[in-house]
C-alpha angles and dihedrals in degrees: 000000000000121000090244092055091046093050090048092053092046091048092048093050094047090045093054093047090047091054089052090049094047091052092046089049090062087063091048090052091049093050094047096042094097096047104117096198104084094199092055092046094050092041092058093047095045090045090054092055094041091056091042094049092048092052094046091050092048093048094048091048091057089073089064101039112102092209091060096057094099093062115209092020090068113088088206090059092044092051092047092049090050090054089046093056091043092052105034105036091064089042092055090051090048091048091055089061092046088052091050089051093049091047094051091049091049093047093050092046094050091042090053092049095047094046093040094239117160103158121123095248091067091066110097093222090061091064109091134200114188091333094317130107118244092257093049090050094050096044094046090047086053091055092051094048092044088055090067097066090038093057092040094051092044090052091046091054099041099040114354097072092065098030095114117198126198113220116194117199132175114216120199111220120197113236092004108173113242090242090067096047107125094014106160128211124190109205127198125177143175101018092169093194092190090069098046117102105165114072093180091056092047090050089052090054092049091049089051089054092049092047090066088068093211121180091242139009121217127192114198104201148279099090090165140019095236116320134055091226089070090071097046096084088057097049095111093044097048091044088066091072105109138165133171094247096037143260116279130189145180134196129262131205093269094054096074099064091238094140097058109102102194108049112152118223110295095006097103092051091047091049091052092050090050091052091052091048092048091060089055089051088053088055092245124143106228114207114208107186091318142099141225128211115229119200131204123176090336095310120115135218128185119224109195125193127187135182120252115308119173131181095188139051096022093280116166122264109219094144124105111189094176090059093043095057096042110129098021109136107212091199094061099027106051097169125061124183120188128205108204120158100214116060092206086074090071097065095032099053118346098062092038100051110011110053092159091070100093098180132030122188119204143159127173101116099073083203081272085283084261132080148079125285119177129146108293096007137065129167137173134161088243090072089075088064103031120042090200109041111143136012133357126342126182133194115179103305098343126091135197124194117194115198115213092224136257099237138026141237135194098005109052096222149039124244115192094335105081127197111274142220107189121207110191122189121197116223132178113263 
């Protein structure tokens, strides 16, 4: 990218944010107009611009900081983006109320002109609500409503990102042998070690997973953001994951180092080998387009694991399901469980061509780390991209469970969509 192009992009971004801030400042001026203490009034206004200027300078400088070149993998970028959401989401909500106020003033003004009205009651400031003018009511309502996303985002950053929730789900499997009735799987996904900055919190999450005492633990990809070294500080913690029948894992789109722009010759390959070896050090069994046969009281179950395979967003397709299931005898192995990072794989290939795979476990979406989940209703912007984005989905005899993710990336928090430890119990349909 040329310097001219870079400067243009920086200027455009700063210009757009500055327009937002200038408009929001009109609301600040309106709200502080009646403050009699001049020092307080000026302090609030100067403080607004000091914080704004500091953020704009920091954001613009990221374009020129070498350590920020890898985008979401940079903690500086992640922190800045978190502050951006914290500052500008409430501002956009506030601006919507300022816009409503300006529109109602304009409509009343034009209406008065067209109808020839000049009496005092046509002036918007003469309309009162509980002792306030119409404009005061709208602007102050905007402040109160804007406080909701501010508090929610602040909570999501300070606490939500490590507020692990255990979700227990029973999954009815057709023709499940009685030996596998009650078989329990603990699923983790999307650890994104490069974003994690609280080892004590991560350890608590791992201990929560172990405390479920499931028969098996499955990790469905995205151990790191980009580089294997991100996981090394968590080697002792992640090595604590244990289950009687083992810990199994697959790779996600972030595990290949595809998003690093400046690999030197041989570095990407060495990084990938290190990531594979790390999972062995954890004591995990990494499945690379292959399967293992689990046995219980003479009955057999196939656990299949493929590399990343995405049908949306241009994500790489390293997975080979045909290769992974080769050698499975359906007559002696009646149950097949697939670990596949990207849930779009389920509709695109699994359901279409592999009806014998009764259960697929995925992650990838994180539930966008933002949304609403209450009994009977859940919503997230990610649902407009991924049909299956969180929880259990069933089509005829096949099931897909999408884990909401253990870690986070990009935005350093979780608002409404909390980090998940899934505990799945197989039952006979």
